[in-house]
Short mmCIF file of C-alpha atoms in Angstrom, two decimals:
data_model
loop_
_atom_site.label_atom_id
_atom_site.label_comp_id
_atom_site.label_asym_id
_atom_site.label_seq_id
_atom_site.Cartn_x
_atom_site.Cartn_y
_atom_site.Cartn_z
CA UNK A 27 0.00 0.00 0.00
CA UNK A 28 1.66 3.38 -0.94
CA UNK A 29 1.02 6.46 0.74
CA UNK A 30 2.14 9.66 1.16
CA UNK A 31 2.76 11.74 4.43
CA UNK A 32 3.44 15.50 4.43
CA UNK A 33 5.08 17.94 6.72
CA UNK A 34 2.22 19.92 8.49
CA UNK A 35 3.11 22.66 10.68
CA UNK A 36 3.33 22.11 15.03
CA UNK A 37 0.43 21.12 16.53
CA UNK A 38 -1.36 19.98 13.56
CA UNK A 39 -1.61 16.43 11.81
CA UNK A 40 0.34 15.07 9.27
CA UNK A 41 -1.29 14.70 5.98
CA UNK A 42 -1.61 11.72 4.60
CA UNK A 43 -3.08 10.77 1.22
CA UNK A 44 -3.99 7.00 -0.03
CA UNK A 45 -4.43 6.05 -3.13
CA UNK A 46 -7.99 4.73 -4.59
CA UNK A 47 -9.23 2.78 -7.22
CA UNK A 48 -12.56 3.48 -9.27
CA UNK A 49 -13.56 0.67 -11.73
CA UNK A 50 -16.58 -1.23 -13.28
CA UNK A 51 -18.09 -2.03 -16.77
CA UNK A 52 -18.57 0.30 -19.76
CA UNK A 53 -20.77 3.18 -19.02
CA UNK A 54 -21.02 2.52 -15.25
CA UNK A 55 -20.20 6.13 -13.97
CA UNK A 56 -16.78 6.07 -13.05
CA UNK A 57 -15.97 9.31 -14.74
CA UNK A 58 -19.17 10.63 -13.00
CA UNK A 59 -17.86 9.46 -9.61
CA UNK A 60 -14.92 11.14 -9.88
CA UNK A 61 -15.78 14.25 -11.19
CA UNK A 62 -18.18 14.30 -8.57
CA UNK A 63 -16.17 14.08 -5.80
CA UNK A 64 -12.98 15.43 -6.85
CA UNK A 65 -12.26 19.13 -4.75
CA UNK A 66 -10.10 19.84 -7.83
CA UNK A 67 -10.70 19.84 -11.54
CA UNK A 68 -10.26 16.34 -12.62
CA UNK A 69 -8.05 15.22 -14.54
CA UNK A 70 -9.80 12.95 -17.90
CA UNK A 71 -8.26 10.43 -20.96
CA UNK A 72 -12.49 10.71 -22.33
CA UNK A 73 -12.39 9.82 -26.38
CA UNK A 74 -15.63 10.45 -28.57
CA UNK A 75 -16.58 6.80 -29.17
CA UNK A 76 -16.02 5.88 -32.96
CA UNK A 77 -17.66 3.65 -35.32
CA UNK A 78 -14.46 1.70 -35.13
CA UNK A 79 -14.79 0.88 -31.63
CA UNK A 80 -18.32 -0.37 -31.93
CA UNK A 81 -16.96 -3.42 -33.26
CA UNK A 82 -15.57 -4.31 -29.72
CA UNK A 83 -17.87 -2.21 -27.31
CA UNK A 84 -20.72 -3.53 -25.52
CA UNK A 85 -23.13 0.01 -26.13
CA UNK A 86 -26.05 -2.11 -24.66
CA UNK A 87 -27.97 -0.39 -22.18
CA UNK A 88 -25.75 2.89 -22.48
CA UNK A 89 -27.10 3.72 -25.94
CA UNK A 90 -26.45 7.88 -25.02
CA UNK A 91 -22.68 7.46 -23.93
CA UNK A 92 -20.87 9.29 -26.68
CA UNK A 93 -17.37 9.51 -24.71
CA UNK A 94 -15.18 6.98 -23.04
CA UNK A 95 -12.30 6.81 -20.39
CA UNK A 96 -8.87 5.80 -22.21
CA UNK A 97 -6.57 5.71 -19.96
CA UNK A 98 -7.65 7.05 -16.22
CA UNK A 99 -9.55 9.41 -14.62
CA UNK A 100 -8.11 11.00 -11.77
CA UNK A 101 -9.25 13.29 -9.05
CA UNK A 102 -8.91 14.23 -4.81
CA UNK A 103 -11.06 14.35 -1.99
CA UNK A 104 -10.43 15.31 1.82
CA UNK A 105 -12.12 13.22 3.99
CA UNK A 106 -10.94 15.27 6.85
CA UNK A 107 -8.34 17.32 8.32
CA UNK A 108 -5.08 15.26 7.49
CA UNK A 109 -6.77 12.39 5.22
CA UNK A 110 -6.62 13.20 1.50
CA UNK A 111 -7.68 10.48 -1.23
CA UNK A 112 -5.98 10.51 -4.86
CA UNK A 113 -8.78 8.72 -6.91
CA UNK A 114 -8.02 7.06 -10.27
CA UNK A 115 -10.44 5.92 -12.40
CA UNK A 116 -9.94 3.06 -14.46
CA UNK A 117 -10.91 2.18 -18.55
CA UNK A 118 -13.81 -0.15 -18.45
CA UNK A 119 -13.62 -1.85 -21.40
CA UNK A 120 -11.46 -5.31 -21.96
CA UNK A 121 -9.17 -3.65 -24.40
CA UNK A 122 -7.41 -1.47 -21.90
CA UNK A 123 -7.84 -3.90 -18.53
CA UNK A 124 -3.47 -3.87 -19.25
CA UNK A 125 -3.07 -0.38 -17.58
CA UNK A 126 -5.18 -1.71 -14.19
CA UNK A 127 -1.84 -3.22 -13.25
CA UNK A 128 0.20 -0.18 -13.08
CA UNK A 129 -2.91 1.57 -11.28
CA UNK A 130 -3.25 -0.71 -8.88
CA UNK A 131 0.26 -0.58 -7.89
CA UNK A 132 0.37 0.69 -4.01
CA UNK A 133 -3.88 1.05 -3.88
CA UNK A 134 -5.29 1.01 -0.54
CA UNK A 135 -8.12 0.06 -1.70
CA UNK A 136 -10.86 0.19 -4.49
CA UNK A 137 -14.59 1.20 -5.42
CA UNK A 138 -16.35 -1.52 -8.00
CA UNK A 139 -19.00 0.34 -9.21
CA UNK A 140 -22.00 -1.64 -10.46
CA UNK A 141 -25.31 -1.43 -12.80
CA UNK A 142 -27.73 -3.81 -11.98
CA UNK A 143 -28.94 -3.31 -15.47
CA UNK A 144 -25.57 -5.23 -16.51
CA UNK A 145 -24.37 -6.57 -13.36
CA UNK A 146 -22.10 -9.15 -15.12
CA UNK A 147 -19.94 -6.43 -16.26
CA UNK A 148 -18.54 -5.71 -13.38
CA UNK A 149 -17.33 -9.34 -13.03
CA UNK A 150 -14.18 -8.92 -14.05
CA UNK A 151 -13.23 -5.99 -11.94
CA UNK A 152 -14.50 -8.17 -8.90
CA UNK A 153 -12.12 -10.91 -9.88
CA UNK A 154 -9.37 -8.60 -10.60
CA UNK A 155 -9.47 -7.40 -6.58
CA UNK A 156 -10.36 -11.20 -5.09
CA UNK A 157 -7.11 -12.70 -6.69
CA UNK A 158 -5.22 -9.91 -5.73
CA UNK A 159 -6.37 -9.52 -2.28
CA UNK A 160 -7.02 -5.45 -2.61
CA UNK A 161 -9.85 -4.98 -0.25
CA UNK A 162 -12.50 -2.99 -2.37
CA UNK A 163 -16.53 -1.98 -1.99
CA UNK A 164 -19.53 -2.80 -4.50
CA UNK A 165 -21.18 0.40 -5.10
CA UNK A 166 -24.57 0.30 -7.07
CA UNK A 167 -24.62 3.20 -9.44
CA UNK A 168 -28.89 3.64 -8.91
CA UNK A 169 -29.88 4.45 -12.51
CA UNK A 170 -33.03 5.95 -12.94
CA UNK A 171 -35.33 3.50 -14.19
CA UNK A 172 -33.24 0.54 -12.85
CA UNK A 173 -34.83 -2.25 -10.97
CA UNK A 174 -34.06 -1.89 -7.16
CA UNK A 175 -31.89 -4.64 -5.54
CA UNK A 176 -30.94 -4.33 -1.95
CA UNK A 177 -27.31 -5.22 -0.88
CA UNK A 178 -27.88 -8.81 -0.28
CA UNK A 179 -29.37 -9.51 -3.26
CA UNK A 180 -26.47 -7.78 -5.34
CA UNK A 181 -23.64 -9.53 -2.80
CA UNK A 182 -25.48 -13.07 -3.59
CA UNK A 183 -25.29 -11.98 -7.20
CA UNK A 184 -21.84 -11.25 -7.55
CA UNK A 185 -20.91 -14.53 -4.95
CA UNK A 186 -18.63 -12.24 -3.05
CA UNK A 187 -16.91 -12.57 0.13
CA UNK A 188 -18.16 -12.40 3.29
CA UNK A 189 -17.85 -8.92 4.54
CA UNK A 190 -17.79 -7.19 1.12
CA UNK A 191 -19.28 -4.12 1.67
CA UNK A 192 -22.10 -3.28 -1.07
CA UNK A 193 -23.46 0.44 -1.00
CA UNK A 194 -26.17 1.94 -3.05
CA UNK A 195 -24.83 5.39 -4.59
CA UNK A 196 -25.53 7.84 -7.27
CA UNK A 197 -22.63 8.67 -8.74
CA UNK A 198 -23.69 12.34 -9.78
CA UNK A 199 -24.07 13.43 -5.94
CA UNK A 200 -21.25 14.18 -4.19
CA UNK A 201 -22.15 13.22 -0.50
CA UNK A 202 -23.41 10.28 -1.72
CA UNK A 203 -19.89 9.21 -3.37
CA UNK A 204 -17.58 10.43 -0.30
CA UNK A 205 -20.20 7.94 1.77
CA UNK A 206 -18.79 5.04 -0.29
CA UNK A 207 -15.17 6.50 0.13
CA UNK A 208 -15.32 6.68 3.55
CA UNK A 209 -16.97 3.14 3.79
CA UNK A 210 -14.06 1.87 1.54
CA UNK A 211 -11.39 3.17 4.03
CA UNK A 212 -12.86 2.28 6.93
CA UNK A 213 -13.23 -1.35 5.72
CA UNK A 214 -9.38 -1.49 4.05
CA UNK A 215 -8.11 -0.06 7.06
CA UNK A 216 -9.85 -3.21 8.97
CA UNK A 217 -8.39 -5.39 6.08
CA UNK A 218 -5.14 -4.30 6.28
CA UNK A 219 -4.57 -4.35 10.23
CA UNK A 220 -5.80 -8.04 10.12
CA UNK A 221 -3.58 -8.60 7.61
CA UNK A 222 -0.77 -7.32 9.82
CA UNK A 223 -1.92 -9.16 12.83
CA UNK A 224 -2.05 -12.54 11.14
CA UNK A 225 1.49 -11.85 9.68
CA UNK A 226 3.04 -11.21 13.41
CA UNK A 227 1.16 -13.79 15.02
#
């Protein structure tokens, strides 16, 4: 896990800033999320969507996305006084699933965001964090329109983990995506001490 502290002046706490994933299927909100959230401009890789790439992207069910994320999105949030989070988004689509290596490199932790219009898509990203043992929260994007499932039923869907936190979210609101950061850290932090524990004991 990287992080970074900085030098804050007597009396007041260090700063420290962790590093966050954002991924999910094509169209899920990701880009949303971040810009969202993010206290400074964020930074986006978004591409008009050609006629080329229609040929390998899954459209269904996202019929008005016209752009799509590249190579990352990236933004920050303070959580509170001393506790910054550097967000970066990841592609969704299978052709660029080679940069979520180097992202992931030194994550505390990540957000799978989720459609229950196309749940399956976000199969992959679940894998991706189960074999690699990067603690991470399902967050259902609540389209308008979409069926409501409540976290159980999307946990049972996706088979995950006991203890996998599932939140319900819209992306677009910004309370409502600092609610699944916060959730995130507060469950990697719990991952990681156990983690440490079992290793000394």
């Amino acid at each position: 896990m990287v992080s970074e502290h900085f030098d804050a002046p007597d009396g007041e706490t260090a700063a420290l800033a962790l590093k966050i994933l954002v991924a999910g299927g094509f169209g899920v909100g990701k880009t949303t999320l971040v810009g969202a959230v993010s206290e400074i401009r964020p930074l986006r890789t978004e591409e008009l969507l050609s006629q080329a790439g229609q040929l390998v992207d899954d459209t269904d069910g996202v019929d008005q996305k016209v752009t799509t994320t590249v190579a990352m999105d990236f933004g920050r949030i303070t959580i509170r006084s001393g506790l910054s989070l550097y967000l970066f988004g990841t592609p969704g689509q299978d052709r660029f699933w080679f940069l979520w290596d180097e992202l992931s490199q030194g994550a505390l932790g990540a957000v799978v965001l989720a459609d229950t219009r196309r749940l399956e898509d976000c199969f992959p990203a679940v894998d991706y964090f189960e074999h690699r043992h990067i603690p991470f929260v399902v967050a259902v994007n609540c389209f308008p329109g979409a069926r409501a499932y409540d976290a159980d039923d999307v946990s049972r869907a996706l088979d995950l983990d006991r203890g996998t936190p599932v939140v319900l979210c819209d992306a677009r609101e910004r309370d409502s995506g600092k609610e699944v950061l916060i959730r995130l850290v507060e469950y990697a932090g719990r991952m990681h001490t156990a983690r440490l524990l079992d290793s000394v004991s």
